[in-house]
Coordinates of C-alpha atoms in Angstrom, one line a residue:
M1 CA 121.2 115.8 97.7
S2 CA 121.8 112.2 98.7
S3 CA 125.1 111.5 100.5
T4 CA 126.9 108.9 102.5
H5 CA 127.9 109.2 106.1
R6 CA 131.6 109.5 105.0
T7 CA 130.9 112.4 102.6
L8 CA 128.6 114.4 104.9
L9 CA 130.7 113.7 108.0
H10 CA 134.0 114.2 106.2
D11 CA 137.3 113.9 108.0
D12 CA 138.0 117.6 108.2
L13 CA 134.6 118.3 109.9
L14 CA 135.1 115.5 112.3
E15 CA 138.6 116.7 113.2
R16 CA 137.4 120.2 114.0
I17 CA 134.7 118.6 116.2
R18 CA 137.2 116.4 117.9
E19 CA 139.5 119.4 118.6
R20 CA 136.7 121.2 120.4
A21 CA 135.4 118.3 122.5
A22 CA 137.9 118.7 125.4
G23 CA 137.2 122.4 125.7
Y24 CA 133.5 121.9 125.9
D25 CA 134.0 119.2 128.6
R26 CA 136.4 121.3 130.6
E27 CA 134.2 124.4 130.6
N28 CA 130.9 122.5 130.9
A29 CA 129.8 124.3 127.8
F30 CA 127.2 123.5 125.1
F31 CA 128.6 122.4 121.7
T32 CA 127.5 125.6 119.9
E33 CA 130.1 125.5 117.2
D34 CA 129.7 121.8 116.5
L35 CA 125.9 122.2 116.2
A36 CA 126.3 125.1 113.8
E37 CA 128.7 123.1 111.5
L38 CA 126.5 119.9 111.7
R39 CA 123.4 122.0 110.9
E40 CA 125.1 123.6 107.9
A41 CA 126.3 120.3 106.6
G42 CA 122.7 118.9 106.7
Y43 CA 123.3 116.4 109.4
L44 CA 120.2 117.3 111.4
R45 CA 118.2 116.5 108.2
A46 CA 119.9 113.1 107.8
L47 CA 116.7 111.0 108.3
V48 CA 114.4 113.5 106.7
P49 CA 113.2 112.5 103.2
E50 CA 114.6 114.5 100.3
E51 CA 111.2 115.7 99.3
F52 CA 111.1 117.6 102.7
G53 CA 114.5 119.1 102.2
G54 CA 116.4 116.3 103.9
V55 CA 119.3 114.0 103.1
G56 CA 117.1 110.9 102.9
W57 CA 119.2 108.4 104.8
G58 CA 118.0 105.1 106.2
F59 CA 118.9 103.9 109.7
D60 CA 121.7 101.8 108.3
E61 CA 123.5 105.0 107.2
A62 CA 122.5 106.9 110.4
V63 CA 124.0 104.3 112.8
R64 CA 127.3 104.3 111.0
A65 CA 127.3 108.1 111.0
Q66 CA 126.6 108.3 114.8
M67 CA 129.4 105.9 115.5
R68 CA 131.8 108.2 113.6
L69 CA 130.5 111.4 115.3
A70 CA 130.7 109.8 118.7
G71 CA 134.3 108.8 118.0
A72 CA 135.1 112.5 117.6
A73 CA 132.8 113.9 120.4
P74 CA 130.6 111.6 122.4
A75 CA 128.5 114.4 124.0
T76 CA 127.9 116.1 120.7
A77 CA 126.7 112.8 119.2
L78 CA 124.5 112.0 122.2
A79 CA 122.7 115.4 122.2
V80 CA 122.2 115.4 118.4
N81 CA 120.8 111.9 118.9
M82 CA 117.7 113.2 120.6
H83 CA 116.8 115.3 117.6
L84 CA 117.5 112.4 115.3
V85 CA 115.3 110.1 117.4
W86 CA 112.2 112.2 116.7
T87 CA 113.0 112.4 113.0
G88 CA 113.6 108.7 113.1
V89 CA 110.2 108.0 114.7
A90 CA 108.6 110.1 112.0
K91 CA 110.4 108.1 109.3
I92 CA 109.5 104.8 110.9
L93 CA 105.9 105.7 111.0
R94 CA 105.9 107.2 107.4
D95 CA 107.6 104.1 106.1
R96 CA 104.7 102.1 107.5
G97 CA 102.0 104.3 106.0
D98 CA 101.4 106.6 109.1
D99 CA 101.9 110.4 108.4
T100 CA 101.1 111.5 112.0
L101 CA 104.5 113.0 112.4
E102 CA 104.9 114.4 108.9
F103 CA 105.1 117.9 110.5
V104 CA 108.2 116.7 112.3
L105 CA 109.9 115.9 109.0
R106 CA 108.7 119.1 107.3
E107 CA 109.8 121.3 110.2
A108 CA 113.2 119.5 110.7
G109 CA 113.7 119.9 107.0
A110 CA 113.1 123.6 107.4
G111 CA 115.6 123.9 110.3
E112 CA 113.7 123.3 113.5
I113 CA 115.5 121.3 116.2
F114 CA 113.6 118.7 118.2
G115 CA 114.2 117.9 121.9
F116 CA 113.3 114.7 123.7
G117 CA 111.3 115.6 126.8
I118 CA 110.3 112.1 128.1
S119 CA 112.5 111.1 131.1
E120 CA 111.3 111.9 134.6
A121 CA 113.0 111.4 138.0
G122 CA 111.7 108.3 139.6
N123 CA 109.7 107.1 136.6
D124 CA 110.9 103.6 135.8
L125 CA 107.9 103.0 133.7
M126 CA 109.3 105.3 131.0
L127 CA 106.9 105.3 128.0
F128 CA 104.3 103.3 129.9
G129 CA 103.5 105.8 132.7
S130 CA 104.2 109.4 133.7
R131 CA 104.4 111.8 136.6
T132 CA 103.5 114.7 134.4
K133 CA 99.9 115.9 134.2
A134 CA 98.3 116.3 130.8
E135 CA 95.2 118.5 131.1
P136 CA 92.8 118.5 128.2
Q137 CA 91.7 121.9 126.9
P138 CA 88.5 123.0 125.2
S139 CA 90.3 123.5 122.0
G140 CA 91.5 119.9 121.8
G141 CA 95.0 120.7 122.9
Y142 CA 96.7 119.8 126.2
R143 CA 98.6 121.6 128.9
Y144 CA 101.5 119.8 130.5
T145 CA 102.7 120.2 134.1
G146 CA 105.7 118.4 135.4
R147 CA 109.5 118.1 135.2
K148 CA 111.5 116.4 132.5
I149 CA 115.1 115.5 133.2
F150 CA 118.0 114.8 130.8
T151 CA 116.6 117.1 128.1
S152 CA 119.6 117.1 125.8
L153 CA 120.1 120.0 123.4
S154 CA 118.5 122.3 126.1
P155 CA 120.1 125.5 124.8
A156 CA 119.1 124.9 121.2
W157 CA 115.9 122.8 120.7
T158 CA 113.0 124.7 119.2
R159 CA 110.3 121.9 119.5
L160 CA 109.9 119.6 122.5
G161 CA 108.3 116.2 122.2
T162 CA 106.8 115.2 125.5
M163 CA 104.1 113.3 127.3
G164 CA 102.0 113.2 130.4
V165 CA 98.9 111.4 131.8
D166 CA 95.3 112.6 131.3
T167 CA 93.3 111.6 134.4
T168 CA 90.2 113.7 133.8
S169 CA 88.8 112.7 130.4
P170 CA 85.9 110.2 130.2
D171 CA 88.2 107.6 128.8
A172 CA 91.0 108.3 131.3
P173 CA 93.7 107.4 132.1
K174 CA 95.5 108.1 128.9
I175 CA 99.2 108.8 128.2
V176 CA 99.1 111.8 125.9
Y177 CA 102.1 112.6 123.6
G178 CA 102.4 116.1 122.1
F179 CA 104.9 118.7 120.9
I180 CA 105.5 122.1 122.5
D181 CA 107.2 125.2 121.0
R182 CA 110.2 126.7 122.6
E183 CA 108.5 130.1 122.8
D184 CA 105.8 128.8 125.2
P185 CA 105.9 131.1 128.3
D186 CA 104.9 128.2 130.5
L187 CA 108.1 126.2 130.3
R188 CA 111.5 126.8 131.9
T189 CA 114.9 125.3 131.4
L190 CA 117.0 125.0 134.5
D191 CA 120.8 125.6 134.4
D192 CA 121.5 122.4 136.4
W193 CA 123.7 120.3 134.1
D194 CA 127.1 119.7 135.9
T195 CA 127.9 116.1 135.5
M196 CA 130.8 113.6 135.5
G197 CA 130.7 113.1 131.7
M198 CA 128.7 113.9 128.6
R199 CA 129.0 117.6 129.7
A200 CA 128.6 119.3 126.3
S201 CA 125.2 117.7 125.8
Q202 CA 123.7 120.2 128.4
S203 CA 120.9 117.8 129.1
R204 CA 119.2 120.1 131.6
T205 CA 115.9 119.8 133.5
T206 CA 112.8 121.2 131.7
V207 CA 110.0 122.5 133.9
L208 CA 106.5 122.5 132.4
D209 CA 104.1 124.8 134.1
G210 CA 101.0 124.2 131.9
A211 CA 103.0 124.3 128.6
F212 CA 100.6 124.0 125.7
A213 CA 100.5 121.5 122.9
A214 CA 98.1 122.6 120.2
P215 CA 95.5 120.1 118.9
D216 CA 97.4 119.4 115.7
R217 CA 100.5 118.7 117.8
I218 CA 98.8 116.0 119.9
V219 CA 100.1 112.8 118.2
R220 CA 98.9 109.9 120.5
R221 CA 96.5 109.1 123.4
L222 CA 97.4 105.7 124.6
D223 CA 96.4 103.4 127.5
P224 CA 99.1 103.3 130.2
G225 CA 101.3 100.2 130.2
P226 CA 103.0 98.2 127.4
N227 CA 101.5 99.1 124.1
A228 CA 101.9 97.7 120.6
D229 CA 101.1 101.0 118.9
P230 CA 103.5 101.7 116.0
F231 CA 104.3 105.1 117.7
I232 CA 105.7 103.3 120.7
F233 CA 107.6 100.9 118.5
G234 CA 109.0 103.9 116.6
I235 CA 110.3 105.6 119.7
F236 CA 111.8 102.4 121.1
A237 CA 113.5 101.4 117.8
S238 CA 114.9 104.9 117.0
F239 CA 116.1 105.6 120.5
E240 CA 117.7 102.2 121.1
L241 CA 119.5 102.0 117.8
L242 CA 120.8 105.5 117.7
L243 CA 121.9 105.4 121.3
A244 CA 123.7 102.1 120.8
S245 CA 125.5 103.7 117.9
V246 CA 126.9 106.5 120.1
Y247 CA 128.4 104.0 122.6
A248 CA 129.7 101.7 119.8
G249 CA 131.5 104.8 118.5
I250 CA 133.1 105.5 121.9
G251 CA 134.3 101.9 122.0
A252 CA 135.8 102.2 118.5
R253 CA 137.7 105.4 119.4
A254 CA 139.0 103.9 122.6
L255 CA 140.4 100.9 120.7
E256 CA 142.2 103.3 118.3
L257 CA 143.7 105.1 121.3
A258 CA 144.8 101.8 122.9
V259 CA 146.6 100.8 119.7
A260 CA 148.3 104.2 119.5
A261 CA 149.3 104.0 123.1
A262 CA 150.7 100.5 122.7
H263 CA 152.9 101.6 119.9
R264 CA 154.0 104.8 121.7
R265 CA 154.9 103.5 125.1
T266 CA 158.1 101.6 125.7
S267 CA 159.2 99.1 128.3
M268 CA 162.5 99.0 130.2
K269 CA 161.6 95.5 131.2
H270 CA 161.6 94.5 127.5
D271 CA 164.8 96.3 126.5
G272 CA 163.0 99.5 125.3
R273 CA 160.7 97.8 122.9
T274 CA 157.2 99.2 122.6
L275 CA 154.3 97.7 124.5
A276 CA 152.9 96.5 121.2
Q277 CA 155.4 93.7 121.7
D278 CA 154.4 92.9 125.3
P279 CA 152.2 89.7 125.4
D280 CA 150.0 91.0 128.2
I281 CA 149.3 94.3 126.4
R282 CA 148.7 92.4 123.1
W283 CA 146.1 90.3 124.9
R284 CA 144.3 93.4 126.3
V285 CA 144.1 95.0 122.9
A286 CA 143.0 91.8 121.3
D287 CA 140.4 91.3 123.9
A288 CA 139.0 94.8 123.3
A289 CA 139.1 94.3 119.6
L290 CA 137.2 91.0 119.8
A291 CA 134.4 92.6 121.7
Q292 CA 134.3 95.8 119.7
D293 CA 134.3 94.2 116.3
A294 CA 130.9 92.5 117.0
L295 CA 129.0 95.8 117.5
E296 CA 128.9 97.5 114.1
P297 CA 127.6 94.4 112.2
Q298 CA 124.8 93.9 114.8
L299 CA 123.8 97.6 114.6
V300 CA 123.8 97.7 110.8
A301 CA 121.9 94.4 110.5
V302 CA 119.1 95.5 112.9
A303 CA 119.0 99.0 111.3
R304 CA 118.5 97.4 107.8
D305 CA 115.7 95.2 109.1
L306 CA 114.0 98.3 110.4
D307 CA 114.5 100.1 107.0
D308 CA 113.3 97.0 105.2
L309 CA 110.1 96.6 107.3
V310 CA 111.2 93.1 108.4
D311 CA 108.6 91.6 110.8
H312 CA 110.3 90.2 113.8
G313 CA 107.0 90.1 115.7
R314 CA 107.4 89.6 119.4
L315 CA 111.2 89.5 119.1
W316 CA 111.5 93.1 117.9
F317 CA 111.7 94.7 121.3
A318 CA 114.1 92.0 122.5
K319 CA 116.4 92.7 119.6
L320 CA 116.4 96.4 120.2
V321 CA 117.1 96.3 123.9
G322 CA 119.8 93.6 123.3
V323 CA 121.7 95.8 120.9
K324 CA 121.5 98.7 123.3
V325 CA 122.7 96.8 126.3
R326 CA 125.5 95.0 124.4
A327 CA 126.7 98.3 122.9
T328 CA 126.8 100.2 126.2
E329 CA 128.3 97.3 128.2
T330 CA 130.9 96.4 125.5
A331 CA 131.9 100.1 125.2
K332 CA 132.6 100.2 129.0
Q333 CA 134.7 97.1 128.7
V334 CA 136.7 98.4 125.7
V335 CA 137.3 101.8 127.3
D336 CA 138.5 100.1 130.5
Q337 CA 141.0 97.9 128.6
A338 CA 142.2 100.9 126.6
V339 CA 142.8 102.9 129.9
R340 CA 144.8 100.0 131.2
V341 CA 146.9 99.8 128.0
A342 CA 147.5 103.6 128.0
G343 CA 148.6 103.6 131.6
G344 CA 148.7 106.5 134.1
S345 CA 148.6 109.2 131.5
S346 CA 144.9 108.5 131.0
Y347 CA 144.2 109.5 134.6
F348 CA 145.1 113.1 133.9
A349 CA 142.3 115.6 133.2
G350 CA 143.4 116.4 129.7
S351 CA 143.5 112.8 128.5
E352 CA 141.0 111.9 125.8
L353 CA 140.8 108.4 127.2
G354 CA 140.0 109.8 130.6
R355 CA 137.1 111.8 129.1
L356 CA 135.9 108.7 127.3
Y357 CA 136.0 106.8 130.6
R358 CA 133.7 109.3 132.1
D359 CA 131.5 109.7 129.0
V360 CA 130.9 106.0 128.6
L361 CA 129.5 105.6 132.1
A362 CA 126.3 107.5 131.0
G363 CA 125.3 104.4 128.9
V364 CA 124.1 102.6 132.0
F365 CA 121.5 105.4 132.8
H366 CA 119.8 105.4 129.4
P367 CA 116.8 103.1 128.9
S368 CA 116.6 100.3 128.6
D369 CA 118.7 99.5 131.6
D370 CA 120.1 96.1 132.3
E371 CA 117.2 94.9 134.5
S372 CA 114.5 96.2 132.1
A373 CA 116.3 94.7 129.1
H374 CA 116.4 91.2 130.7
S375 CA 112.7 91.5 131.6
T376 CA 111.9 92.4 128.0
V377 CA 113.9 89.5 126.5
A378 CA 112.5 87.0 129.0
T379 CA 109.0 88.0 128.1
A380 CA 109.7 87.8 124.4
W381 CA 111.1 84.2 124.8
L382 CA 109.1 82.9 127.7
G383 CA 105.9 84.9 127.7
P384 CA 104.6 87.2 130.5
V385 CA 104.9 86.3 134.2
E386 CA 101.6 84.7 135.3
G387 CA 99.5 85.8 138.2

């Protein structure tokens, strides 16, 4: 059952996905057909071990695949990312001897789709705090009450990984992580996704009105604040690497489009020669390529270290936020250069580069943001701020 990213995400599949991307964006529609084809191909089982019906990839294969998928349809890749994040967390834990999330791997292998219900408006603590209430139940389960934003895959997920704060138990406060079923009558999905870019992801708001996570779906109870628990590391590593891969893929596609535009456009100033001969345009394309070429080797190297259980100690989080920030910022720079090379045609609504210009902006809103990343790296190298 094992396959590589190039055989599973073959060129014909990617071309069909690419052809649909503009329509989804224009209509603000969910990527229903893309998801069906990716599911059929086994892509949602990429990080699931073969023994559970999966493809059995490591992260090194997954980051390459997400780059290719994002080059065809960024919003499709971003939304699928959130499912892959949870299967990635489960894999990271299992590789380190922790089977807490084995049910995620088994259920993903059987076709369930996992949503990532973590983000909250105004919560810049992210994993280290929550505005959502987690109320303990006599059965040992929890009921969650709050609002989760940017819940990608909203029309399709069947399981939602979420968290909230327990303020009533004897050992409170605790951040409680659990998984909720789509059929729960105490959750609602709002139809509120109408954004500048990444429109097909349909990352709608999820309202939890006492939604129930059963005792066997409560996976962690942790103290608020920074935590060295492997579960937190798993979320951080899986999210940052896979997210960075999406934006690296956007940059790669933008560079391809810049090259094509330079060869297609001609200049009256230069006797009708193509802009590929113009020294200023050549500099812009070279500048974009110099930046873009650094991304994939970084991603693959960090992914392999994750697969190989390399111990980077206190530098692990710094490496992960670094790769995310470099990927998102570099992708923005590359798309900007590509738009300048392509000229005014990229300003029209039907332009693929124009869509990439809008899609790539979403990278600045994903954690870790620039400020948080610099704080993480400073702490890794200099230690915590005293006092």
